[in-house]
Amino acid sequence: MKQKELILECLKRGWTSPLDALRYAGTMKLSTRVGEFKAAGYPIIDRWDSSRKFKLYKLVGKGKK
C-alpha cells in the first residue's frame, strides 16, 4: 500500500496521532497528508491533545464529499 492509503486507513479507524502515522505508515507528515485529503474533499476533523500538544485527526463519514 502507498503511504496515503495507509494513513487514510488509520484515519478511518478513529482518532489518529502523528505517532500512530509513524508506526502505521512510516511518516511524520500526518498534518501535511491530512491537508491534502481535506483539499481533495475528505471530511476530516481535528482536535488538540492538550496533554501532549499535538493534533489528533479523524475521518468522519465515508470518504469524499
mmCIF file with all atom_site columns, N, CA and C in Angstrom:
data_model
loop_
_atom_site.group_PDB
_atom_site.id
_atom_site.type_symbol
_atom_site.label_atom_id
_atom_site.label_alt_id
_atom_site.label_comp_id
_atom_site.label_asym_id
_atom_site.label_entity_id
_atom_site.label_seq_id
_atom_site.pdbx_PDB_ins_code
_atom_site.Cartn_x
_atom_site.Cartn_y
_atom_site.Cartn_z
_atom_site.occupancy
_atom_site.B_iso_or_equiv
_atom_site.pdbx_formal_charge
_atom_site.auth_seq_id
_atom_site.auth_comp_id
_atom_site.auth_asym_id
_atom_site.auth_atom_id
_atom_site.pdbx_PDB_model_num
ATOM 1   N N  . MET A 1 1  ? 0.835   -1.195 0.000  1.00 0.00 ? 1  MET A N  1
ATOM 2   C CA . MET A 1 1  ? 0.000   0.000  0.000  1.00 0.00 ? 1  MET A CA 1
ATOM 3   C C  . MET A 1 1  ? 0.875   1.254  0.000  1.00 0.00 ? 1  MET A C  1
ATOM 4   N N  . LYS A 1 2  ? 0.341   2.297  -0.581 1.00 0.00 ? 2  LYS A N  1
ATOM 5   C CA . LYS A 1 2  ? 1.036   3.577  -0.571 1.00 0.00 ? 2  LYS A CA 1
ATOM 6   C C  . LYS A 1 2  ? 0.834   4.273  0.771  1.00 0.00 ? 2  LYS A C  1
ATOM 7   N N  . GLN A 1 3  ? 1.709   5.218  1.041  1.00 0.00 ? 3  GLN A N  1
ATOM 8   C CA . GLN A 1 3  ? 1.667   5.936  2.314  1.00 0.00 ? 3  GLN A CA 1
ATOM 9   C C  . GLN A 1 3  ? 0.310   6.611  2.536  1.00 0.00 ? 3  GLN A C  1
ATOM 10  N N  . LYS A 1 4  ? -0.219  7.262  1.521  1.00 0.00 ? 4  LYS A N  1
ATOM 11  C CA . LYS A 1 4  ? -1.508  7.943  1.662  1.00 0.00 ? 4  LYS A CA 1
ATOM 12  C C  . LYS A 1 4  ? -2.627  6.957  1.964  1.00 0.00 ? 4  LYS A C  1
ATOM 13  N N  . GLU A 1 5  ? -2.596  5.799  1.331  1.00 0.00 ? 5  GLU A N  1
ATOM 14  C CA . GLU A 1 5  ? -3.618  4.786  1.583  1.00 0.00 ? 5  GLU A CA 1
ATOM 15  C C  . GLU A 1 5  ? -3.538  4.278  3.020  1.00 0.00 ? 5  GLU A C  1
ATOM 16  N N  . LEU A 1 6  ? -2.323  4.101  3.511  1.00 0.00 ? 6  LEU A N  1
ATOM 17  C CA . LEU A 1 6  ? -2.139  3.639  4.884  1.00 0.00 ? 6  LEU A CA 1
ATOM 18  C C  . LEU A 1 6  ? -2.658  4.668  5.888  1.00 0.00 ? 6  LEU A C  1
ATOM 19  N N  . ILE A 1 7  ? -2.373  5.934  5.635  1.00 0.00 ? 7  ILE A N  1
ATOM 20  C CA . ILE A 1 7  ? -2.841  6.989  6.528  1.00 0.00 ? 7  ILE A CA 1
ATOM 21  C C  . ILE A 1 7  ? -4.369  7.078  6.490  1.00 0.00 ? 7  ILE A C  1
ATOM 22  N N  . LEU A 1 8  ? -4.941  6.965  5.320  1.00 0.00 ? 8  LEU A N  1
ATOM 23  C CA . LEU A 1 8  ? -6.393  7.015  5.193  1.00 0.00 ? 8  LEU A CA 1
ATOM 24  C C  . LEU A 1 8  ? -7.040  5.863  5.965  1.00 0.00 ? 8  LEU A C  1
ATOM 25  N N  . GLU A 1 9  ? -6.479  4.682  5.891  1.00 0.00 ? 9  GLU A N  1
ATOM 26  C CA . GLU A 1 9  ? -6.991  3.546  6.665  1.00 0.00 ? 9  GLU A CA 1
ATOM 27  C C  . GLU A 1 9  ? -6.923  3.833  8.167  1.00 0.00 ? 9  GLU A C  1
ATOM 28  N N  . CYS A 1 10 ? -5.829  4.429  8.597  1.00 0.00 ? 10 CYS A N  1
ATOM 29  C CA . CYS A 1 10 ? -5.655  4.775  10.006 1.00 0.00 ? 10 CYS A CA 1
ATOM 30  C C  . CYS A 1 10 ? -6.704  5.805  10.442 1.00 0.00 ? 10 CYS A C  1
ATOM 31  N N  . LEU A 1 11 ? -6.959  6.797  9.614  1.00 0.00 ? 11 LEU A N  1
ATOM 32  C CA . LEU A 1 11 ? -7.953  7.827  9.923  1.00 0.00 ? 11 LEU A CA 1
ATOM 33  C C  . LEU A 1 11 ? -9.368  7.251  9.994  1.00 0.00 ? 11 LEU A C  1
ATOM 34  N N  . LYS A 1 12 ? -9.634  6.240  9.185  1.00 0.00 ? 12 LYS A N  1
ATOM 35  C CA . LYS A 1 12 ? -10.956 5.595  9.200  1.00 0.00 ? 12 LYS A CA 1
ATOM 36  C C  . LYS A 1 12 ? -11.201 4.848  10.505 1.00 0.00 ? 12 LYS A C  1
ATOM 37  N N  . ARG A 1 13 ? -10.146 4.375  11.135 1.00 0.00 ? 13 ARG A N  1
ATOM 38  C CA . ARG A 1 13 ? -10.271 3.599  12.374 1.00 0.00 ? 13 ARG A CA 1
ATOM 39  C C  . ARG A 1 13 ? -10.614 4.465  13.580 1.00 0.00 ? 13 ARG A C  1
ATOM 40  N N  . GLY A 1 14 ? -10.299 5.745  13.515 1.00 0.00 ? 14 GLY A N  1
ATOM 41  C CA . GLY A 1 14 ? -10.581 6.632  14.649 1.00 0.00 ? 14 GLY A CA 1
ATOM 42  C C  . GLY A 1 14 ? -9.526  7.705  14.790 1.00 0.00 ? 14 GLY A C  1
ATOM 43  N N  . TRP A 1 15 ? -9.462  8.320  15.963 1.00 0.00 ? 15 TRP A N  1
ATOM 44  C CA . TRP A 1 15 ? -8.526  9.414  16.208 1.00 0.00 ? 15 TRP A CA 1
ATOM 45  C C  . TRP A 1 15 ? -7.091  8.933  15.984 1.00 0.00 ? 15 TRP A C  1
ATOM 46  N N  . THR A 1 16 ? -6.362  9.683  15.163 1.00 0.00 ? 16 THR A N  1
ATOM 47  C CA . THR A 1 16 ? -5.007  9.310  14.762 1.00 0.00 ? 16 THR A CA 1
ATOM 48  C C  . THR A 1 16 ? -4.024  10.398 15.153 1.00 0.00 ? 16 THR A C  1
ATOM 49  N N  . SER A 1 17 ? -2.942  9.999  15.800 1.00 0.00 ? 17 SER A N  1
ATOM 50  C CA . SER A 1 17 ? -1.892  10.942 16.208 1.00 0.00 ? 17 SER A CA 1
ATOM 51  C C  . SER A 1 17 ? -0.707  10.825 15.249 1.00 0.00 ? 17 SER A C  1
ATOM 52  N N  . PRO A 1 18 ? 0.209   11.795 15.297 1.00 0.00 ? 18 PRO A N  1
ATOM 53  C CA . PRO A 1 18 ? 1.416   11.679 14.485 1.00 0.00 ? 18 PRO A CA 1
ATOM 54  C C  . PRO A 1 18 ? 2.209   10.404 14.794 1.00 0.00 ? 18 PRO A C  1
ATOM 55  N N  . LEU A 1 19 ? 2.203   9.974  16.033 1.00 0.00 ? 19 LEU A N  1
ATOM 56  C CA . LEU A 1 19 ? 2.904   8.745  16.389 1.00 0.00 ? 19 LEU A CA 1
ATOM 57  C C  . LEU A 1 19 ? 2.235   7.523  15.761 1.00 0.00 ? 19 LEU A C  1
ATOM 58  N N  . ASP A 1 20 ? 0.909   7.535  15.699 1.00 0.00 ? 20 ASP A N  1
ATOM 59  C CA . ASP A 1 20 ? 0.186   6.451  15.020 1.00 0.00 ? 20 ASP A CA 1
ATOM 60  C C  . ASP A 1 20 ? 0.580   6.394  13.545 1.00 0.00 ? 20 ASP A C  1
ATOM 61  N N  . ALA A 1 21 ? 0.664   7.563  12.912 1.00 0.00 ? 21 ALA A N  1
ATOM 62  C CA . ALA A 1 21 ? 1.042   7.623  11.495 1.00 0.00 ? 21 ALA A CA 1
ATOM 63  C C  . ALA A 1 21 ? 2.471   7.118  11.292 1.00 0.00 ? 21 ALA A C  1
ATOM 64  N N  . LEU A 1 22 ? 3.350   7.440  12.220 1.00 0.00 ? 22 LEU A N  1
ATOM 65  C CA . LEU A 1 22 ? 4.730   6.964  12.122 1.00 0.00 ? 22 LEU A CA 1
ATOM 66  C C  . LEU A 1 22 ? 4.778   5.439  12.221 1.00 0.00 ? 22 LEU A C  1
ATOM 67  N N  . ARG A 1 23 ? 4.070   4.898  13.174 1.00 0.00 ? 23 ARG A N  1
ATOM 68  C CA . ARG A 1 23 ? 4.064   3.444  13.374 1.00 0.00 ? 23 ARG A CA 1
ATOM 69  C C  . ARG A 1 23 ? 3.394   2.703  12.216 1.00 0.00 ? 23 ARG A C  1
ATOM 70  N N  . TYR A 1 24 ? 2.281   3.230  11.743 1.00 0.00 ? 24 TYR A N  1
ATOM 71  C CA . TYR A 1 24 ? 1.474   2.514  10.763 1.00 0.00 ? 24 TYR A CA 1
ATOM 72  C C  . TYR A 1 24 ? 1.919   2.770  9.317  1.00 0.00 ? 24 TYR A C  1
ATOM 73  N N  . ALA A 1 25 ? 2.308   4.028  9.022  1.00 0.00 ? 25 ALA A N  1
ATOM 74  C CA . ALA A 1 25 ? 2.624   4.378  7.635  1.00 0.00 ? 25 ALA A CA 1
ATOM 75  C C  . ALA A 1 25 ? 4.066   4.820  7.433  1.00 0.00 ? 25 ALA A C  1
ATOM 76  N N  . GLY A 1 26 ? 4.819   4.956  8.519  1.00 0.00 ? 26 GLY A N  1
ATOM 77  C CA . GLY A 1 26 ? 6.228   5.324  8.393  1.00 0.00 ? 26 GLY A CA 1
ATOM 78  C C  . GLY A 1 26 ? 6.468   6.780  8.055  1.00 0.00 ? 26 GLY A C  1
ATOM 79  N N  . THR A 1 27 ? 5.579   7.667  8.483  1.00 0.00 ? 27 THR A N  1
ATOM 80  C CA . THR A 1 27 ? 5.747   9.085  8.188  1.00 0.00 ? 27 THR A CA 1
ATOM 81  C C  . THR A 1 27 ? 5.428   9.959  9.390  1.00 0.00 ? 27 THR A C  1
ATOM 82  N N  . MET A 1 28 ? 6.119   11.080 9.484  1.00 0.00 ? 28 MET A N  1
ATOM 83  C CA . MET A 1 28 ? 5.814   12.095 10.498 1.00 0.00 ? 28 MET A CA 1
ATOM 84  C C  . MET A 1 28 ? 5.057   13.263 9.874  1.00 0.00 ? 28 MET A C  1
ATOM 85  N N  . LYS A 1 29 ? 4.626   13.123 8.626  1.00 0.00 ? 29 LYS A N  1
ATOM 86  C CA . LYS A 1 29 ? 3.959   14.197 7.890  1.00 0.00 ? 29 LYS A CA 1
ATOM 87  C C  . LYS A 1 29 ? 2.440   14.060 7.906  1.00 0.00 ? 29 LYS A C  1
ATOM 88  N N  . LEU A 1 30 ? 1.885   13.659 9.041  1.00 0.00 ? 30 LEU A N  1
ATOM 89  C CA . LEU A 1 30 ? 0.440   13.457 9.125  1.00 0.00 ? 30 LEU A CA 1
ATOM 90  C C  . LEU A 1 30 ? -0.332  14.727 8.795  1.00 0.00 ? 30 LEU A C  1
ATOM 91  N N  . SER A 1 31 ? 0.070   15.854 9.348  1.00 0.00 ? 31 SER A N  1
ATOM 92  C CA . SER A 1 31 ? -0.680  17.099 9.101  1.00 0.00 ? 31 SER A CA 1
ATOM 93  C C  . SER A 1 31 ? -0.644  17.489 7.626  1.00 0.00 ? 31 SER A C  1
ATOM 94  N N  . THR A 1 32 ? 0.453   17.224 6.958  1.00 0.00 ? 32 THR A N  1
ATOM 95  C CA . THR A 1 32 ? 0.561   17.522 5.527  1.00 0.00 ? 32 THR A CA 1
ATOM 96  C C  . THR A 1 32 ? -0.387  16.641 4.735  1.00 0.00 ? 32 THR A C  1
ATOM 97  N N  . ARG A 1 33 ? -0.405  15.358 5.045  1.00 0.00 ? 33 ARG A N  1
ATOM 98  C CA . ARG A 1 33 ? -1.290  14.428 4.336  1.00 0.00 ? 33 ARG A CA 1
ATOM 99  C C  . ARG A 1 33 ? -2.756  14.750 4.627  1.00 0.00 ? 33 ARG A C  1
ATOM 100 N N  . VAL A 1 34 ? -3.074  15.123 5.854  1.00 0.00 ? 34 VAL A N  1
ATOM 101 C CA . VAL A 1 34 ? -4.448  15.493 6.201  1.00 0.00 ? 34 VAL A CA 1
ATOM 102 C C  . VAL A 1 34 ? -4.869  16.724 5.396  1.00 0.00 ? 34 VAL A C  1
ATOM 103 N N  . GLY A 1 35 ? -3.987  17.683 5.250  1.00 0.00 ? 35 GLY A N  1
ATOM 104 C CA . GLY A 1 35 ? -4.278  18.862 4.423  1.00 0.00 ? 35 GLY A CA 1
ATOM 105 C C  . GLY A 1 35 ? -4.573  18.483 2.980  1.00 0.00 ? 35 GLY A C  1
ATOM 106 N N  . GLU A 1 36 ? -3.829  17.530 2.455  1.00 0.00 ? 36 GLU A N  1
ATOM 107 C CA . GLU A 1 36 ? -4.067  17.056 1.089  1.00 0.00 ? 36 GLU A CA 1
ATOM 108 C C  . GLU A 1 36 ? -5.418  16.353 0.988  1.00 0.00 ? 36 GLU A C  1
ATOM 109 N N  . PHE A 1 37 ? -5.750  15.547 1.992  1.00 0.00 ? 37 PHE A N  1
ATOM 110 C CA . PHE A 1 37 ? -7.047  14.866 1.991  1.00 0.00 ? 37 PHE A CA 1
ATOM 111 C C  . PHE A 1 37 ? -8.193  15.872 2.080  1.00 0.00 ? 37 PHE A C  1
ATOM 112 N N  . LYS A 1 38 ? -8.050  16.876 2.942  1.00 0.00 ? 38 LYS A N  1
ATOM 113 C CA . LYS A 1 38 ? -9.095  17.902 3.069  1.00 0.00 ? 38 LYS A CA 1
ATOM 114 C C  . LYS A 1 38 ? -9.277  18.647 1.758  1.00 0.00 ? 38 LYS A C  1
ATOM 115 N N  . ALA A 1 39 ? -8.183  18.984 1.089  1.00 0.00 ? 39 ALA A N  1
ATOM 116 C CA . ALA A 1 39 ? -8.261  19.682 -0.198 1.00 0.00 ? 39 ALA A CA 1
ATOM 117 C C  . ALA A 1 39 ? -8.941  18.816 -1.258 1.00 0.00 ? 39 ALA A C  1
ATOM 118 N N  . ALA A 1 40 ? -8.822  17.507 -1.122 1.00 0.00 ? 40 ALA A N  1
ATOM 119 C CA . ALA A 1 40 ? -9.447  16.577 -2.060 1.00 0.00 ? 40 ALA A CA 1
ATOM 120 C C  . ALA A 1 40 ? -10.909 16.299 -1.699 1.00 0.00 ? 40 ALA A C  1
ATOM 121 N N  . GLY A 1 41 ? -11.391 16.858 -0.582 1.00 0.00 ? 41 GLY A N  1
ATOM 122 C CA . GLY A 1 41 ? -12.800 16.726 -0.225 1.00 0.00 ? 41 GLY A CA 1
ATOM 123 C C  . GLY A 1 41 ? -13.128 15.708 0.850  1.00 0.00 ? 41 GLY A C  1
ATOM 124 N N  . TYR A 1 42 ? -12.124 15.144 1.497  1.00 0.00 ? 42 TYR A N  1
ATOM 125 C CA . TYR A 1 42 ? -12.389 14.192 2.580  1.00 0.00 ? 42 TYR A CA 1
ATOM 126 C C  . TYR A 1 42 ? -12.807 14.948 3.845  1.00 0.00 ? 42 TYR A C  1
ATOM 127 N N  . PRO A 1 43 ? -13.877 14.493 4.519  1.00 0.00 ? 43 PRO A N  1
ATOM 128 C CA . PRO A 1 43 ? -14.340 15.159 5.739  1.00 0.00 ? 43 PRO A CA 1
ATOM 129 C C  . PRO A 1 43 ? -13.518 14.709 6.959  1.00 0.00 ? 43 PRO A C  1
ATOM 130 N N  . ILE A 1 44 ? -12.500 15.470 7.288  1.00 0.00 ? 44 ILE A N  1
ATOM 131 C CA . ILE A 1 44 ? -11.612 15.139 8.399  1.00 0.00 ? 44 ILE A CA 1
ATOM 132 C C  . ILE A 1 44 ? -11.729 16.228 9.454  1.00 0.00 ? 44 ILE A C  1
ATOM 133 N N  . ILE A 1 45 ? -11.902 15.788 10.693 1.00 0.00 ? 45 ILE A N  1
ATOM 134 C CA . ILE A 1 45 ? -11.938 16.734 11.804 1.00 0.00 ? 45 ILE A CA 1
ATOM 135 C C  . ILE A 1 45 ? -10.666 16.576 12.622 1.00 0.00 ? 45 ILE A C  1
ATOM 136 N N  . ASP A 1 46 ? -10.365 17.603 13.411 1.00 0.00 ? 46 ASP A N  1
ATOM 137 C CA . ASP A 1 46 ? -9.173  17.530 14.254 1.00 0.00 ? 46 ASP A CA 1
ATOM 138 C C  . ASP A 1 46 ? -9.459  18.124 15.618 1.00 0.00 ? 46 ASP A C  1
ATOM 139 N N  . ARG A 1 47 ? -8.611  17.782 16.558 1.00 0.00 ? 47 ARG A N  1
ATOM 140 C CA . ARG A 1 47 ? -8.701  18.350 17.912 1.00 0.00 ? 47 ARG A CA 1
ATOM 141 C C  . ARG A 1 47 ? -7.299  18.322 18.510 1.00 0.00 ? 47 ARG A C  1
ATOM 142 N N  . TRP A 1 48 ? -7.079  19.229 19.441 1.00 0.00 ? 48 TRP A N  1
ATOM 143 C CA . TRP A 1 48 ? -5.793  19.272 20.134 1.00 0.00 ? 48 TRP A CA 1
ATOM 144 C C  . TRP A 1 48 ? -5.779  18.287 21.289 1.00 0.00 ? 48 TRP A C  1
ATOM 145 N N  . ASP A 1 49 ? -4.696  17.575 21.437 1.00 0.00 ? 49 ASP A N  1
ATOM 146 C CA . ASP A 1 49 ? -4.465  16.751 22.615 1.00 0.00 ? 49 ASP A CA 1
ATOM 147 C C  . ASP A 1 49 ? -3.716  17.658 23.589 1.00 0.00 ? 49 ASP A C  1
ATOM 148 N N  . SER A 1 50 ? -4.442  18.220 24.514 1.00 0.00 ? 50 SER A N  1
ATOM 149 C CA . SER A 1 50 ? -3.870  19.251 25.388 1.00 0.00 ? 50 SER A CA 1
ATOM 150 C C  . SER A 1 50 ? -2.742  18.752 26.281 1.00 0.00 ? 50 SER A C  1
ATOM 151 N N  . SER A 1 51 ? -2.751  17.482 26.609 1.00 0.00 ? 51 SER A N  1
ATOM 152 C CA . SER A 1 51 ? -1.696  16.983 27.494 1.00 0.00 ? 51 SER A CA 1
ATOM 153 C C  . SER A 1 51 ? -0.370  16.800 26.773 1.00 0.00 ? 51 SER A C  1
ATOM 154 N N  . ARG A 1 52 ? -0.419  16.633 25.453 1.00 0.00 ? 52 ARG A N  1
ATOM 155 C CA . ARG A 1 52 ? 0.819   16.370 24.718 1.00 0.00 ? 52 ARG A CA 1
ATOM 156 C C  . ARG A 1 52 ? 1.136   17.400 23.647 1.00 0.00 ? 52 ARG A C  1
ATOM 157 N N  . LYS A 1 53 ? 0.247   18.359 23.427 1.00 0.00 ? 53 LYS A N  1
ATOM 158 C CA . LYS A 1 53 ? 0.478   19.462 22.498 1.00 0.00 ? 53 LYS A CA 1
ATOM 159 C C  . LYS A 1 53 ? 0.615   19.047 21.030 1.00 0.00 ? 53 LYS A C  1
ATOM 160 N N  . PHE A 1 54 ? -0.252  18.161 20.583 1.00 0.00 ? 54 PHE A N  1
ATOM 161 C CA . PHE A 1 54 ? -0.290  17.810 19.175 1.00 0.00 ? 54 PHE A CA 1
ATOM 162 C C  . PHE A 1 54 ? -1.746  17.599 18.772 1.00 0.00 ? 54 PHE A C  1
ATOM 163 N N  . LYS A 1 55 ? -1.993  17.554 17.468 1.00 0.00 ? 55 LYS A N  1
ATOM 164 C CA . LYS A 1 55 ? -3.352  17.368 16.975 1.00 0.00 ? 55 LYS A CA 1
ATOM 165 C C  . LYS A 1 55 ? -3.631  15.915 16.673 1.00 0.00 ? 55 LYS A C  1
ATOM 166 N N  . LEU A 1 56 ? -4.887  15.558 16.886 1.00 0.00 ? 56 LEU A N  1
ATOM 167 C CA . LEU A 1 56 ? -5.405  14.254 16.519 1.00 0.00 ? 56 LEU A CA 1
ATOM 168 C C  . LEU A 1 56 ? -6.369  14.461 15.354 1.00 0.00 ? 56 LEU A C  1
ATOM 169 N N  . TYR A 1 57 ? -6.425  13.517 14.449 1.00 0.00 ? 57 TYR A N  1
ATOM 170 C CA . TYR A 1 57 ? -7.270  13.639 13.267 1.00 0.00 ? 57 TYR A CA 1
ATOM 171 C C  . TYR A 1 57 ? -8.163  12.426 13.134 1.00 0.00 ? 57 TYR A C  1
ATOM 172 N N  . LYS A 1 58 ? -9.353  12.643 12.522 1.00 0.00 ? 58 LYS A N  1
ATOM 173 C CA . LYS A 1 58 ? -10.304 11.545 12.350 1.00 0.00 ? 58 LYS A CA 1
ATOM 174 C C  . LYS A 1 58 ? -11.126 11.786 11.081 1.00 0.00 ? 58 LYS A C  1
ATOM 175 N N  . LEU A 1 59 ? -11.294 10.742 10.307 1.00 0.00 ? 59 LEU A N  1
ATOM 176 C CA . LEU A 1 59 ? -12.149 10.809 9.132  1.00 0.00 ? 59 LEU A CA 1
ATOM 177 C C  . LEU A 1 59 ? -13.589 10.575 9.581  1.00 0.00 ? 59 LEU A C  1
ATOM 178 N N  . VAL A 1 60 ? -14.478 11.481 9.227  1.00 0.00 ? 60 VAL A N  1
ATOM 179 C CA . VAL A 1 60 ? -15.892 11.328 9.570  1.00 0.00 ? 60 VAL A CA 1
ATOM 180 C C  . VAL A 1 60 ? -16.657 11.110 8.274  1.00 0.00 ? 60 VAL A C  1
ATOM 181 N N  . GLY A 1 61 ? -17.619 10.277 8.306  1.00 0.00 ? 61 GLY A N  1
ATOM 182 C CA . GLY A 1 61 ? -18.354 9.976  7.087  1.00 0.00 ? 61 GLY A CA 1
ATOM 183 C C  . GLY A 1 61 ? -17.700 8.840  6.315  1.00 0.00 ? 61 GLY A C  1
ATOM 184 N N  . LYS A 1 62 ? -17.947 8.803  5.029  1.00 0.00 ? 62 LYS A N  1
ATOM 185 C CA . LYS A 1 62 ? -17.474 7.683  4.216  1.00 0.00 ? 62 LYS A CA 1
ATOM 186 C C  . LYS A 1 62 ? -16.529 8.111  3.109  1.00 0.00 ? 62 LYS A C  1
ATOM 187 N N  . GLY A 1 63 ? -15.650 9.023  3.362  1.00 0.00 ? 63 GLY A N  1
ATOM 188 C CA . GLY A 1 63 ? -14.686 9.408  2.335  1.00 0.00 ? 63 GLY A CA 1
ATOM 189 C C  . GLY A 1 63 ? -15.008 10.756 1.741  1.00 0.00 ? 63 GLY A C  1
ATOM 190 N N  . LYS A 1 64 ? -14.810 10.895 0.454  1.00 0.00 ? 64 LYS A N  1
ATOM 191 C CA . LYS A 1 64 ? -15.001 12.193 -0.202 1.00 0.00 ? 64 LYS A CA 1
ATOM 192 C C  . LYS A 1 64 ? -16.435 12.650 -0.120 1.00 0.00 ? 64 LYS A C  1
ATOM 193 N N  . LYS A 1 65 ? -16.606 13.983 -0.068 1.00 0.00 ? 65 LYS A N  1
ATOM 194 C CA . LYS A 1 65 ? -17.954 14.582 -0.025 1.00 0.00 ? 65 LYS A CA 1
ATOM 195 C C  . LYS A 1 65 ? -18.634 14.433 -1.362 1.00 0.00 ? 65 LYS A C  1
#
